Amino acid sequence: MNIELAGAPEDVQYFGWALQQLPEGNRLSGLLAVPDVLPSDVAVAGVRDVYGKYLYREPSVSLSQWRSYQRRAVQLPGEAPLYADIVSRGGSEIEAAQDELYDADRHLPGIIDDLAYQAMLAGFLGAFDKDTTAVHWLATLLLRGPLNRQLTIGSFFRMLTGGQLGAFESVLPTKSETRALAKTLFTEDLHSEYQLPQTIRHYADFVSSSPDLGEGFPRPRSRSPRPRPRSPRPRSGPSGAGNQTST
Amino acid sequence: VAPILIYRGQKEWHDGMIITASSLRRSSAAPDPKSWTNQLLGIIDNLLDSAADGNVQARKQLEDQLLYAQLSAYQNPYVSCSRQWSVALGFALKDDTPGYVLTISGDDSIGLDFPGVRNRFGLFADSQDYLQEYGIPRSVRPPFKVDDVYLYGARAASRERVYP
């Protein structure tokens, strides 16, 4: 479900953007739009489920190949790819795609950048949840660029940390500023002004008061999905990729 | 004609250079970048019309489309410029290396004023409104023209006029 986000509190804007744009999050965004349909812990588990699919590929999950209406349905051979898969795959395949992966501003063929875009949105959800790996992925994507996206990731952290991180001296980040922020994200504990349950509640409050949900709007069914336990996740990969991008 | 003055930062420049939209240069996923670019422009034009007619769904799709255009180069059918010189300088000096800042003049009624459209329809901009982006469709060609070009040294330590 897509709800207008203009005018929403900042955390709601980023949260809603990520949840609504990720194919796996769209259904949950509809459920969250009705206050109190989901108990808080179920809603949190649902959000973890969403970003986990993009950052960790939890077992037995088959990601839908949906792309937004204006994007070409480009498929790589084999399983549904994730940005994390491509970075961690290594070997000759990654050598052939180095420019696409690490130099986004100069080489941008599309599909890998699509996946990086999804990874960024999933990273936002994970960062709200203080998920270290999600924050590390955002640092990796920050180093990769392109410049507009670096600006976006910087602004996200400026919001999340109440201005402690992510502010750039000029409008656009310089390379040294980007590196400094990425290093901080990799090495220091993140101070966050927001908690995931609180942001979920802000989102539900904002969306349920949205005029878009007027008479006749198909309300989501109130049946709650079964919460999935948070499974243990591999903690390797992104930091190595981050080192490679910083050259 | 509504005159407009905008700026663009880039890493390369030569006299006579044809400056094109990123969707024309970076769309190897699309077999025909030209028609892909036309398609993108058509989508945005249709969304603008429908949003102006009060179509809520179109307004939301327009919000997404503008974000995609600014965050994924191959989705951007415009030559990215900015109303702010400092933004263009930021792009020129990206990676702390030298770059060119172009001053471009043209007709405001032809391009897409990203923050203007967002203000008009009340759209979420993420951080992108800092860019004050103005998009020239397809390529820089009349009524748009490059007025002057300056080469800036890394960290803006030097400045040299290279055109005209």
Short mmCIF file of N, CA and C in Angstrom, two decimals, chain A residues 27-179:
data_model
loop_
_atom_site.label_atom_id
_atom_site.label_comp_id
_atom_site.label_asym_id
_atom_site.label_seq_id
_atom_site.Cartn_x
_atom_site.Cartn_y
_atom_site.Cartn_z
N ARG A 27 3.09 -5.46 1.70
CA ARG A 27 1.91 -6.03 2.36
C ARG A 27 1.88 -5.62 3.84
N LEU A 28 3.06 -5.68 4.45
CA LEU A 28 3.14 -5.31 5.87
C LEU A 28 2.76 -3.84 6.05
N SER A 29 3.14 -3.00 5.11
CA SER A 29 2.82 -1.58 5.25
C SER A 29 1.31 -1.38 5.30
N GLY A 30 0.57 -2.23 4.60
CA GLY A 30 -0.89 -2.16 4.66
C GLY A 30 -1.42 -2.59 6.01
N LEU A 31 -0.84 -3.64 6.56
CA LEU A 31 -1.29 -4.11 7.87
C LEU A 31 -0.99 -3.09 8.97
N LEU A 32 0.18 -2.46 8.84
CA LEU A 32 0.56 -1.49 9.86
C LEU A 32 -0.28 -0.23 9.79
N ALA A 33 -0.95 -0.05 8.66
CA ALA A 33 -1.74 1.18 8.49
C ALA A 33 -2.97 1.20 9.39
N VAL A 34 -3.34 0.06 9.91
CA VAL A 34 -4.50 0.03 10.80
C VAL A 34 -3.98 -0.16 12.22
N PRO A 35 -4.14 0.86 13.06
CA PRO A 35 -3.55 0.79 14.40
C PRO A 35 -4.06 -0.42 15.16
N ASP A 36 -3.18 -1.04 15.89
CA ASP A 36 -3.51 -2.12 16.82
C ASP A 36 -3.96 -3.42 16.17
N VAL A 37 -3.90 -3.52 14.84
CA VAL A 37 -4.21 -4.81 14.22
C VAL A 37 -3.11 -5.80 14.57
N LEU A 38 -1.88 -5.33 14.54
CA LEU A 38 -0.76 -6.20 14.89
C LEU A 38 -0.23 -5.83 16.26
N PRO A 39 -0.06 -6.82 17.14
CA PRO A 39 0.63 -6.52 18.40
C PRO A 39 2.03 -6.02 18.10
N SER A 40 2.55 -5.20 19.00
CA SER A 40 3.84 -4.55 18.76
C SER A 40 4.95 -5.54 18.41
N ASP A 41 5.02 -6.66 19.16
CA ASP A 41 6.13 -7.58 18.90
C ASP A 41 5.97 -8.28 17.54
N VAL A 42 4.73 -8.48 17.13
CA VAL A 42 4.50 -9.10 15.82
C VAL A 42 4.89 -8.12 14.70
N ALA A 43 4.55 -6.85 14.91
CA ALA A 43 4.91 -5.83 13.91
C ALA A 43 6.42 -5.73 13.79
N VAL A 44 7.11 -5.74 14.93
CA VAL A 44 8.58 -5.67 14.90
C VAL A 44 9.15 -6.89 14.18
N ALA A 45 8.60 -8.07 14.51
CA ALA A 45 9.08 -9.30 13.85
C ALA A 45 8.83 -9.21 12.34
N GLY A 46 7.71 -8.62 11.96
CA GLY A 46 7.39 -8.47 10.53
C GLY A 46 8.40 -7.59 9.82
N VAL A 47 8.78 -6.49 10.46
CA VAL A 47 9.76 -5.59 9.84
C VAL A 47 11.12 -6.28 9.74
N ARG A 48 11.49 -7.01 10.79
CA ARG A 48 12.77 -7.75 10.76
C ARG A 48 12.76 -8.77 9.63
N ASP A 49 11.63 -9.37 9.46
CA ASP A 49 11.47 -10.34 8.38
C ASP A 49 11.73 -9.68 7.02
N VAL A 50 11.19 -8.48 6.86
CA VAL A 50 11.33 -7.78 5.58
C VAL A 50 12.80 -7.45 5.30
N TYR A 51 13.44 -6.75 6.24
CA TYR A 51 14.82 -6.34 5.90
C TYR A 51 15.75 -7.54 5.90
N GLY A 52 15.42 -8.55 6.71
CA GLY A 52 16.24 -9.75 6.73
C GLY A 52 16.27 -10.45 5.39
N LYS A 53 15.18 -10.39 4.67
CA LYS A 53 15.15 -11.05 3.36
C LYS A 53 16.13 -10.41 2.39
N TYR A 54 16.31 -9.10 2.51
CA TYR A 54 17.19 -8.41 1.57
C TYR A 54 18.64 -8.41 2.02
N LEU A 55 18.85 -8.45 3.32
CA LEU A 55 20.23 -8.34 3.80
C LEU A 55 20.83 -9.68 4.17
N TYR A 56 19.99 -10.63 4.54
CA TYR A 56 20.51 -11.91 5.03
C TYR A 56 20.02 -13.10 4.24
N ARG A 57 19.02 -12.91 3.41
CA ARG A 57 18.37 -14.02 2.71
C ARG A 57 18.11 -15.16 3.69
N GLU A 58 17.07 -14.95 4.48
CA GLU A 58 16.75 -15.99 5.45
C GLU A 58 16.33 -17.25 4.72
N PRO A 59 16.57 -18.41 5.34
CA PRO A 59 16.34 -19.67 4.65
C PRO A 59 14.90 -19.81 4.15
N SER A 60 14.74 -20.55 3.11
CA SER A 60 13.47 -20.92 2.52
C SER A 60 12.60 -19.72 2.15
N VAL A 61 13.26 -18.65 1.83
CA VAL A 61 12.50 -17.48 1.37
C VAL A 61 12.71 -17.34 -0.13
N SER A 62 11.62 -17.25 -0.84
CA SER A 62 11.78 -16.99 -2.26
C SER A 62 11.30 -15.57 -2.53
N LEU A 63 12.23 -14.71 -2.85
CA LEU A 63 11.87 -13.31 -3.06
C LEU A 63 11.11 -13.16 -4.37
N SER A 64 10.09 -12.37 -4.32
CA SER A 64 9.36 -12.16 -5.57
C SER A 64 10.21 -11.29 -6.49
N GLN A 65 10.02 -11.49 -7.76
CA GLN A 65 10.83 -10.75 -8.74
C GLN A 65 10.16 -9.45 -9.16
N TRP A 66 9.19 -9.03 -8.37
CA TRP A 66 8.47 -7.80 -8.66
C TRP A 66 9.42 -6.63 -8.73
N ARG A 67 9.22 -5.83 -9.71
CA ARG A 67 9.91 -4.55 -9.71
C ARG A 67 8.85 -3.49 -9.91
N SER A 68 9.18 -2.30 -9.49
CA SER A 68 8.16 -1.26 -9.58
C SER A 68 7.77 -1.08 -11.04
N TYR A 69 6.61 -0.52 -11.25
CA TYR A 69 5.96 -0.57 -12.56
C TYR A 69 6.82 -0.04 -13.69
N GLN A 70 7.67 0.89 -13.38
CA GLN A 70 8.39 1.52 -14.49
C GLN A 70 9.75 0.88 -14.73
N ARG A 71 10.08 -0.11 -13.94
CA ARG A 71 11.39 -0.73 -14.14
C ARG A 71 11.25 -1.97 -14.99
N ARG A 72 12.24 -2.20 -15.78
CA ARG A 72 12.22 -3.41 -16.58
C ARG A 72 12.43 -4.62 -15.69
N ALA A 73 11.73 -5.66 -15.99
CA ALA A 73 11.88 -6.87 -15.20
C ALA A 73 13.13 -7.60 -15.65
N VAL A 74 14.27 -7.10 -15.22
CA VAL A 74 15.53 -7.70 -15.63
C VAL A 74 15.87 -8.82 -14.64
N GLN A 75 16.20 -9.95 -15.12
CA GLN A 75 16.55 -11.05 -14.22
C GLN A 75 17.94 -11.56 -14.52
N LEU A 76 18.67 -11.76 -13.47
CA LEU A 76 19.94 -12.46 -13.65
C LEU A 76 19.62 -13.95 -13.66
N PRO A 77 20.44 -14.73 -14.32
CA PRO A 77 20.18 -16.16 -14.33
C PRO A 77 20.23 -16.74 -12.92
N GLY A 78 19.47 -17.77 -12.69
CA GLY A 78 19.52 -18.43 -11.40
C GLY A 78 18.57 -17.81 -10.40
N GLU A 79 18.95 -17.94 -9.14
CA GLU A 79 18.08 -17.49 -8.05
C GLU A 79 17.89 -15.99 -8.05
N ALA A 80 16.84 -15.55 -7.40
CA ALA A 80 16.61 -14.11 -7.26
C ALA A 80 17.83 -13.49 -6.60
N PRO A 81 18.45 -12.52 -7.24
CA PRO A 81 19.69 -11.99 -6.68
C PRO A 81 19.44 -10.93 -5.63
N LEU A 82 20.36 -10.81 -4.74
CA LEU A 82 20.36 -9.73 -3.77
C LEU A 82 21.70 -9.02 -3.90
N TYR A 83 21.75 -7.78 -3.47
CA TYR A 83 23.01 -7.06 -3.53
C TYR A 83 24.07 -7.80 -2.71
N ALA A 84 23.63 -8.30 -1.55
CA ALA A 84 24.57 -9.02 -0.69
C ALA A 84 25.13 -10.26 -1.39
N ASP A 85 24.29 -10.94 -2.17
CA ASP A 85 24.76 -12.12 -2.91
C ASP A 85 25.86 -11.73 -3.89
N ILE A 86 25.61 -10.65 -4.60
CA ILE A 86 26.54 -10.28 -5.67
C ILE A 86 27.88 -9.87 -5.07
N VAL A 87 27.83 -9.12 -3.97
CA VAL A 87 29.08 -8.68 -3.35
C VAL A 87 29.83 -9.87 -2.77
N SER A 88 29.08 -10.80 -2.18
CA SER A 88 29.76 -11.90 -1.48
C SER A 88 30.12 -13.07 -2.39
N ARG A 89 29.66 -13.01 -3.64
CA ARG A 89 29.86 -14.17 -4.52
C ARG A 89 31.34 -14.38 -4.87
N GLY A 90 32.02 -13.26 -5.13
CA GLY A 90 33.46 -13.34 -5.37
C GLY A 90 33.80 -14.03 -6.68
N GLY A 91 35.08 -14.33 -6.84
CA GLY A 91 35.53 -15.06 -8.00
C GLY A 91 35.45 -14.24 -9.28
N SER A 92 35.42 -14.95 -10.40
CA SER A 92 35.51 -14.27 -11.68
C SER A 92 34.29 -13.40 -11.96
N GLU A 93 33.16 -13.86 -11.45
CA GLU A 93 31.93 -13.12 -11.72
C GLU A 93 32.01 -11.69 -11.19
N ILE A 94 32.55 -11.58 -9.99
CA ILE A 94 32.61 -10.26 -9.38
C ILE A 94 33.71 -9.41 -10.02
N GLU A 95 34.75 -10.07 -10.48
CA GLU A 95 35.81 -9.31 -11.14
C GLU A 95 35.29 -8.66 -12.41
N ALA A 96 34.41 -9.38 -13.10
CA ALA A 96 33.85 -8.83 -14.33
C ALA A 96 32.94 -7.64 -14.04
N ALA A 97 32.37 -7.63 -12.85
CA ALA A 97 31.38 -6.60 -12.54
C ALA A 97 31.92 -5.54 -11.58
N GLN A 98 33.24 -5.49 -11.44
CA GLN A 98 33.81 -4.58 -10.43
C GLN A 98 33.38 -3.14 -10.59
N ASP A 99 33.40 -2.68 -11.84
CA ASP A 99 33.07 -1.28 -12.05
C ASP A 99 31.63 -1.00 -11.67
N GLU A 100 30.75 -1.96 -12.01
CA GLU A 100 29.34 -1.77 -11.68
C GLU A 100 29.15 -1.70 -10.19
N LEU A 101 29.91 -2.53 -9.49
CA LEU A 101 29.71 -2.64 -8.06
C LEU A 101 30.27 -1.46 -7.29
N TYR A 102 31.45 -1.05 -7.68
CA TYR A 102 32.17 -0.13 -6.82
C TYR A 102 32.31 1.27 -7.38
N ASP A 103 31.87 1.50 -8.57
CA ASP A 103 32.05 2.81 -9.15
C ASP A 103 30.75 3.23 -9.79
N ALA A 104 29.75 3.36 -8.95
CA ALA A 104 28.38 3.51 -9.44
C ALA A 104 28.19 4.76 -10.29
N ASP A 105 28.97 5.77 -10.03
CA ASP A 105 28.75 7.00 -10.77
C ASP A 105 29.19 6.91 -12.22
N ARG A 106 30.17 6.08 -12.48
CA ARG A 106 30.67 6.03 -13.86
C ARG A 106 30.07 4.88 -14.66
N HIS A 107 29.73 3.80 -13.98
CA HIS A 107 29.21 2.63 -14.68
C HIS A 107 27.90 2.23 -14.04
N LEU A 108 26.85 2.31 -14.79
CA LEU A 108 25.57 2.01 -14.17
C LEU A 108 24.65 1.26 -15.10
N PRO A 109 24.82 -0.02 -15.17
CA PRO A 109 24.04 -0.77 -16.14
C PRO A 109 22.62 -1.07 -15.68
N GLY A 110 22.32 -0.87 -14.43
CA GLY A 110 20.92 -1.04 -14.05
C GLY A 110 20.67 -2.06 -12.97
N ILE A 111 20.84 -3.33 -13.29
CA ILE A 111 20.35 -4.35 -12.37
C ILE A 111 21.05 -4.30 -11.02
N ILE A 112 22.37 -4.16 -11.03
CA ILE A 112 23.07 -4.15 -9.75
C ILE A 112 22.69 -2.90 -8.97
N ASP A 113 22.46 -1.84 -9.69
CA ASP A 113 22.07 -0.63 -8.99
C ASP A 113 20.67 -0.75 -8.40
N ASP A 114 19.79 -1.44 -9.11
CA ASP A 114 18.46 -1.74 -8.55
C ASP A 114 18.59 -2.47 -7.23
N LEU A 115 19.48 -3.45 -7.21
CA LEU A 115 19.66 -4.25 -6.00
C LEU A 115 20.29 -3.42 -4.89
N ALA A 116 21.19 -2.52 -5.27
CA ALA A 116 21.81 -1.65 -4.28
C ALA A 116 20.75 -0.72 -3.68
N TYR A 117 19.84 -0.27 -4.52
CA TYR A 117 18.76 0.60 -4.06
C TYR A 117 17.88 -0.14 -3.04
N GLN A 118 17.55 -1.38 -3.37
CA GLN A 118 16.77 -2.20 -2.43
C GLN A 118 17.54 -2.41 -1.13
N ALA A 119 18.84 -2.69 -1.27
CA ALA A 119 19.65 -2.93 -0.07
C ALA A 119 19.69 -1.69 0.81
N MET A 120 19.72 -0.52 0.18
CA MET A 120 19.72 0.72 0.98
C MET A 120 18.42 0.83 1.78
N LEU A 121 17.29 0.57 1.11
CA LEU A 121 16.01 0.69 1.81
C LEU A 121 15.91 -0.33 2.94
N ALA A 122 16.35 -1.56 2.67
CA ALA A 122 16.35 -2.58 3.72
C ALA A 122 17.29 -2.16 4.85
N GLY A 123 18.42 -1.54 4.47
CA GLY A 123 19.37 -1.05 5.46
C GLY A 123 18.73 -0.01 6.38
N PHE A 124 17.88 0.85 5.82
CA PHE A 124 17.19 1.84 6.65
C PHE A 124 16.35 1.14 7.72
N LEU A 125 15.59 0.13 7.29
CA LEU A 125 14.73 -0.58 8.25
C LEU A 125 15.59 -1.23 9.34
N GLY A 126 16.68 -1.85 8.92
CA GLY A 126 17.56 -2.51 9.88
C GLY A 126 18.21 -1.53 10.83
N ALA A 127 18.57 -0.35 10.31
CA ALA A 127 19.22 0.65 11.16
C ALA A 127 18.26 1.17 12.22
N PHE A 128 16.98 1.29 11.88
CA PHE A 128 15.98 1.66 12.90
C PHE A 128 15.99 0.63 14.03
N ASP A 129 16.32 -0.62 13.66
CA ASP A 129 16.32 -1.72 14.62
C ASP A 129 17.69 -1.91 15.26
N LYS A 130 18.59 -0.97 15.02
CA LYS A 130 19.97 -1.03 15.53
C LYS A 130 20.67 -2.32 15.11
N ASP A 131 20.37 -2.79 13.93
CA ASP A 131 20.99 -4.01 13.41
C ASP A 131 22.37 -3.64 12.83
N THR A 132 23.41 -4.18 13.45
CA THR A 132 24.77 -3.78 13.09
C THR A 132 25.09 -4.07 11.63
N THR A 133 24.68 -5.24 11.17
CA THR A 133 25.00 -5.59 9.78
C THR A 133 24.30 -4.64 8.80
N ALA A 134 23.08 -4.25 9.12
CA ALA A 134 22.37 -3.30 8.26
C ALA A 134 23.13 -1.98 8.19
N VAL A 135 23.64 -1.53 9.33
CA VAL A 135 24.40 -0.28 9.36
C VAL A 135 25.68 -0.45 8.53
N HIS A 136 26.31 -1.61 8.63
CA HIS A 136 27.52 -1.86 7.83
C HIS A 136 27.21 -1.86 6.34
N TRP A 137 26.07 -2.41 5.97
CA TRP A 137 25.69 -2.38 4.55
C TRP A 137 25.49 -0.95 4.07
N LEU A 138 24.89 -0.14 4.91
CA LEU A 138 24.69 1.26 4.51
C LEU A 138 26.04 1.96 4.33
N ALA A 139 27.00 1.59 5.19
CA ALA A 139 28.34 2.17 5.03
C ALA A 139 28.95 1.74 3.69
N THR A 140 28.75 0.48 3.34
CA THR A 140 29.27 -0.02 2.06
C THR A 140 28.62 0.72 0.89
N LEU A 141 27.31 0.88 0.97
CA LEU A 141 26.60 1.56 -0.12
C LEU A 141 26.98 3.04 -0.18
N LEU A 142 27.30 3.59 0.98
CA LEU A 142 27.75 4.98 1.03
C LEU A 142 29.05 5.14 0.25
N LEU A 143 29.96 4.19 0.43
CA LEU A 143 31.24 4.28 -0.27
C LEU A 143 31.07 4.04 -1.77
N ARG A 144 30.09 3.24 -2.11
CA ARG A 144 29.89 2.91 -3.51
C ARG A 144 29.33 4.09 -4.31
N GLY A 145 28.59 4.97 -3.65
CA GLY A 145 27.92 6.04 -4.35
C GLY A 145 26.65 5.54 -4.99
N PRO A 146 26.07 6.21 -5.96
CA PRO A 146 26.45 7.51 -6.50
C PRO A 146 26.22 8.66 -5.51
N LEU A 147 26.60 9.83 -5.95
CA LEU A 147 26.62 10.99 -5.06
C LEU A 147 25.25 11.28 -4.44
N ASN A 148 24.20 11.21 -5.24
CA ASN A 148 22.87 11.49 -4.70
C ASN A 148 22.52 10.51 -3.59
N ARG A 149 22.93 9.26 -3.78
CA ARG A 149 22.58 8.25 -2.79
C ARG A 149 23.42 8.44 -1.53
N GLN A 150 24.64 8.90 -1.71
CA GLN A 150 25.46 9.22 -0.53
C GLN A 150 24.77 10.31 0.29
N LEU A 151 24.22 11.27 -0.43
CA LEU A 151 23.49 12.35 0.24
C LEU A 151 22.30 11.78 1.02
N THR A 152 21.60 10.85 0.39
CA THR A 152 20.43 10.24 1.02
C THR A 152 20.82 9.46 2.27
N ILE A 153 21.87 8.66 2.17
CA ILE A 153 22.29 7.87 3.32
C ILE A 153 22.79 8.79 4.44
N GLY A 154 23.51 9.84 4.04
CA GLY A 154 23.95 10.81 5.04
C GLY A 154 22.76 11.44 5.76
N SER A 155 21.75 11.84 4.99
CA SER A 155 20.58 12.47 5.61
C SER A 155 19.84 11.50 6.51
N PHE A 156 19.81 10.24 6.11
CA PHE A 156 19.16 9.25 6.94
C PHE A 156 19.84 9.19 8.31
N PHE A 157 21.16 9.13 8.31
CA PHE A 157 21.86 9.04 9.59
C PHE A 157 21.78 10.34 10.38
N ARG A 158 21.68 11.45 9.67
CA ARG A 158 21.50 12.72 10.38
C ARG A 158 20.19 12.69 11.15
N MET A 159 19.14 12.15 10.48
CA MET A 159 17.85 12.02 11.15
C MET A 159 17.96 11.04 12.32
N LEU A 160 18.55 9.87 12.05
CA LEU A 160 18.56 8.79 13.04
C LEU A 160 19.35 9.16 14.30
N THR A 161 20.43 9.90 14.10
CA THR A 161 21.31 10.20 15.24
C THR A 161 21.06 11.60 15.79
N GLY A 162 20.00 12.22 15.35
CA GLY A 162 19.71 13.57 15.84
C GLY A 162 20.81 14.56 15.50
N GLY A 163 21.43 14.38 14.34
CA GLY A 163 22.43 15.34 13.86
C GLY A 163 23.86 15.00 14.25
N GLN A 164 24.06 13.91 14.99
CA GLN A 164 25.44 13.55 15.38
C GLN A 164 26.28 13.09 14.20
N LEU A 165 25.64 12.39 13.27
CA LEU A 165 26.36 11.87 12.09
C LEU A 165 25.64 12.34 10.82
N GLY A 166 26.35 12.28 9.71
CA GLY A 166 25.68 12.44 8.42
C GLY A 166 25.56 13.86 7.90
N ALA A 167 26.06 14.84 8.67
CA ALA A 167 26.00 16.21 8.15
C ALA A 167 27.27 16.46 7.33
N PHE A 168 27.10 17.02 6.15
CA PHE A 168 28.25 17.30 5.30
C PHE A 168 28.46 18.82 5.24
N GLU A 169 29.71 19.21 5.15
CA GLU A 169 30.01 20.63 5.21
C GLU A 169 29.39 21.40 4.07
N SER A 170 29.61 20.90 2.84
CA SER A 170 28.93 21.53 1.72
C SER A 170 27.65 20.73 1.48
N VAL A 171 26.93 21.05 0.44
CA VAL A 171 25.67 20.34 0.20
C VAL A 171 25.94 18.86 -0.04
N LEU A 172 26.92 18.60 -0.90
CA LEU A 172 27.23 17.21 -1.25
C LEU A 172 28.45 16.74 -0.49
N PRO A 173 28.48 15.45 -0.13
CA PRO A 173 29.64 14.97 0.62
C PRO A 173 30.89 14.90 -0.25
N THR A 174 32.02 15.26 0.32
CA THR A 174 33.27 15.03 -0.39
C THR A 174 33.69 13.59 -0.10
N LYS A 175 34.68 13.12 -0.86
CA LYS A 175 35.12 11.74 -0.66
C LYS A 175 35.65 11.53 0.76
N SER A 176 36.37 12.51 1.25
CA SER A 176 36.91 12.35 2.60
C SER A 176 35.78 12.28 3.64
N GLU A 177 34.73 13.08 3.43
CA GLU A 177 33.60 13.04 4.38
C GLU A 177 32.89 11.68 4.31
N THR A 178 32.74 11.18 3.07
CA THR A 178 32.08 9.88 2.90
C THR A 178 32.86 8.79 3.61
N ARG A 179 34.17 8.81 3.43
CA ARG A 179 35.02 7.80 4.07
C ARG A 179 34.94 7.90 5.58
#
